[in-house]
Amino acid sequence: MRLLGNILWLILGGLFLALGWAVIGIVLCITIIGIPLGLQAFKMAQLTLTPFGKQVDYAGGFGSLLLNIIWIVVAGLWMAIGYVLAGLANCITIIGIPFGIQSFKMAKLALMPFGAVIR
């Protein structure tokens, strides 16, 4: 089921989203200040590429909490809202519910990426 879900995800737009995140990560890594943000964009690209069968766990400390607070204020809140809205739109149909669940998983990572580990 994971393989089928990931294939459908890639065909229906996941590949373009993952490439977008990768490009954002490359652009952010051009400057020294942007490297931590670029690494989080690569983390989003990894989860966006194949979200089925993966989970997001948090193992960060105080530093991750501080960076997540800054991230939420700068961009994370709007990104998470976008993923939640996409998840709600997917959950309208029975067929879209698994894709909606994956969007909610990405919303969690988009809100607080620092200290997150994708398994």
Short mmCIF file of C-alpha atoms in Angstrom, two decimals:
data_model
loop_
_atom_site.label_atom_id
_atom_site.label_comp_id
_atom_site.label_asym_id
_atom_site.label_seq_id
_atom_site.Cartn_x
_atom_site.Cartn_y
_atom_site.Cartn_z
CA MET A 1 0.00 0.00 0.00
CA ARG A 2 2.88 2.38 0.78
CA LEU A 3 4.40 1.86 -2.66
CA LEU A 4 1.10 2.47 -4.43
CA GLY A 5 0.38 5.54 -2.29
CA ASN A 6 3.83 7.01 -2.97
CA ILE A 7 3.53 6.39 -6.72
CA LEU A 8 0.13 8.09 -6.85
CA TRP A 9 1.46 10.91 -4.68
CA LEU A 10 4.36 11.51 -7.06
CA ILE A 11 2.13 11.44 -10.14
CA LEU A 12 -0.45 13.80 -8.65
CA GLY A 13 2.02 16.55 -7.77
CA GLY A 14 4.36 15.29 -5.06
CA LEU A 15 7.33 15.27 -7.42
CA PHE A 16 6.84 18.94 -8.29
CA LEU A 17 6.46 19.87 -4.62
CA ALA A 18 9.61 17.96 -3.68
CA LEU A 19 11.58 19.61 -6.50
CA GLY A 20 10.28 22.99 -5.35
CA TRP A 21 11.47 22.33 -1.80
CA ALA A 22 14.85 21.17 -3.11
CA VAL A 23 15.27 24.36 -5.17
CA ILE A 24 14.32 26.47 -2.13
CA GLY A 25 16.88 24.54 -0.08
CA ILE A 26 19.62 25.15 -2.66
CA VAL A 27 18.82 28.87 -2.83
CA LEU A 28 18.81 29.16 0.97
CA CYS A 29 22.14 27.32 1.26
CA ILE A 30 23.89 29.90 -0.94
CA THR A 31 24.36 32.15 2.09
CA ILE A 32 25.83 31.07 5.39
CA ILE A 33 22.88 32.49 7.30
CA GLY A 34 20.41 30.54 5.17
CA ILE A 35 22.05 27.12 5.60
CA PRO A 36 19.97 26.06 8.65
CA LEU A 37 16.79 27.03 6.81
CA GLY A 38 17.99 25.28 3.65
CA LEU A 39 18.55 22.06 5.59
CA GLN A 40 14.95 22.23 6.83
CA ALA A 41 13.78 22.74 3.24
CA PHE A 42 15.67 19.57 2.25
CA LYS A 43 13.92 17.77 5.11
CA MET A 44 10.57 18.93 3.70
CA ALA A 45 11.64 17.76 0.22
CA GLN A 46 12.49 14.32 1.62
CA LEU A 47 9.10 13.93 3.29
CA THR A 48 7.24 15.41 0.31
CA LEU A 49 8.89 12.99 -2.11
CA THR A 50 7.60 9.81 -0.43
CA PRO A 51 5.36 10.55 2.57
CA PHE A 52 3.60 7.19 2.85
CA GLY A 53 5.21 4.91 5.43
CA LYS A 54 7.17 7.69 7.13
CA GLN A 55 6.56 9.46 10.40
CA VAL A 56 7.88 12.65 11.97
CA ASP A 57 9.39 12.42 15.46
CA TYR A 58 10.82 15.24 17.53
CA ALA A 59 14.08 14.87 19.42
CA GLY A 60 15.22 18.48 19.75
CA GLY A 61 16.13 20.44 22.83
CA PHE A 62 15.99 24.09 23.80
CA GLY A 63 17.88 25.22 20.69
CA SER A 64 15.38 23.51 18.42
CA LEU A 65 12.51 25.06 20.37
CA LEU A 66 13.99 28.53 19.98
CA LEU A 67 14.58 28.08 16.24
CA ASN A 68 11.07 26.64 15.79
CA ILE A 69 9.56 29.71 17.45
CA ILE A 70 11.43 31.96 15.00
CA TRP A 71 10.45 29.68 12.11
CA ILE A 72 6.76 29.79 13.08
CA VAL A 73 6.77 33.58 13.16
CA VAL A 74 8.64 33.96 9.86
CA ALA A 75 7.07 31.30 7.63
CA GLY A 76 6.00 28.14 9.40
CA LEU A 77 2.50 29.19 10.38
CA TRP A 78 1.48 30.08 6.82
CA MET A 79 3.05 26.94 5.40
CA ALA A 80 1.28 24.77 7.95
CA ILE A 81 -2.05 26.48 7.26
CA GLY A 82 -1.57 25.76 3.54
CA TYR A 83 -0.90 22.07 4.20
CA VAL A 84 -3.90 21.83 6.57
CA LEU A 85 -6.17 23.40 3.95
CA ALA A 86 -4.83 20.98 1.32
CA GLY A 87 -5.42 18.10 3.73
CA LEU A 88 -8.99 19.20 4.38
CA ALA A 89 -9.62 19.51 0.64
CA ASN A 90 -8.25 15.99 0.11
CA CYS A 91 -10.41 14.57 2.90
CA ILE A 92 -13.62 15.64 1.16
CA THR A 93 -13.65 12.38 -0.78
CA ILE A 94 -13.03 8.90 0.58
CA ILE A 95 -10.30 8.29 -1.98
CA GLY A 96 -8.49 11.47 -0.93
CA ILE A 97 -8.37 10.70 2.80
CA PRO A 98 -4.92 8.99 2.72
CA PHE A 99 -3.52 11.98 0.84
CA GLY A 100 -5.13 14.33 3.36
CA ILE A 101 -3.46 12.46 6.21
CA GLN A 102 -0.09 12.90 4.50
CA SER A 103 -0.78 16.62 4.10
CA PHE A 104 -1.47 16.86 7.84
CA LYS A 105 1.85 15.09 8.49
CA MET A 106 3.62 17.67 6.33
CA ALA A 107 1.79 20.48 8.13
CA LYS A 108 3.31 19.26 11.38
CA LEU A 109 6.79 19.32 9.87
CA ALA A 110 6.21 22.68 8.16
CA LEU A 111 5.18 24.21 11.48
CA MET A 112 8.17 22.96 13.47
CA PRO A 113 10.99 21.47 11.35
CA PHE A 114 13.91 22.02 13.71
CA GLY A 115 14.65 18.94 15.80
CA ALA A 116 12.36 16.76 13.69
CA VAL A 117 13.54 13.36 12.53
CA ILE A 118 11.86 11.60 9.60
CA ARG A 119 11.69 7.82 10.03
#
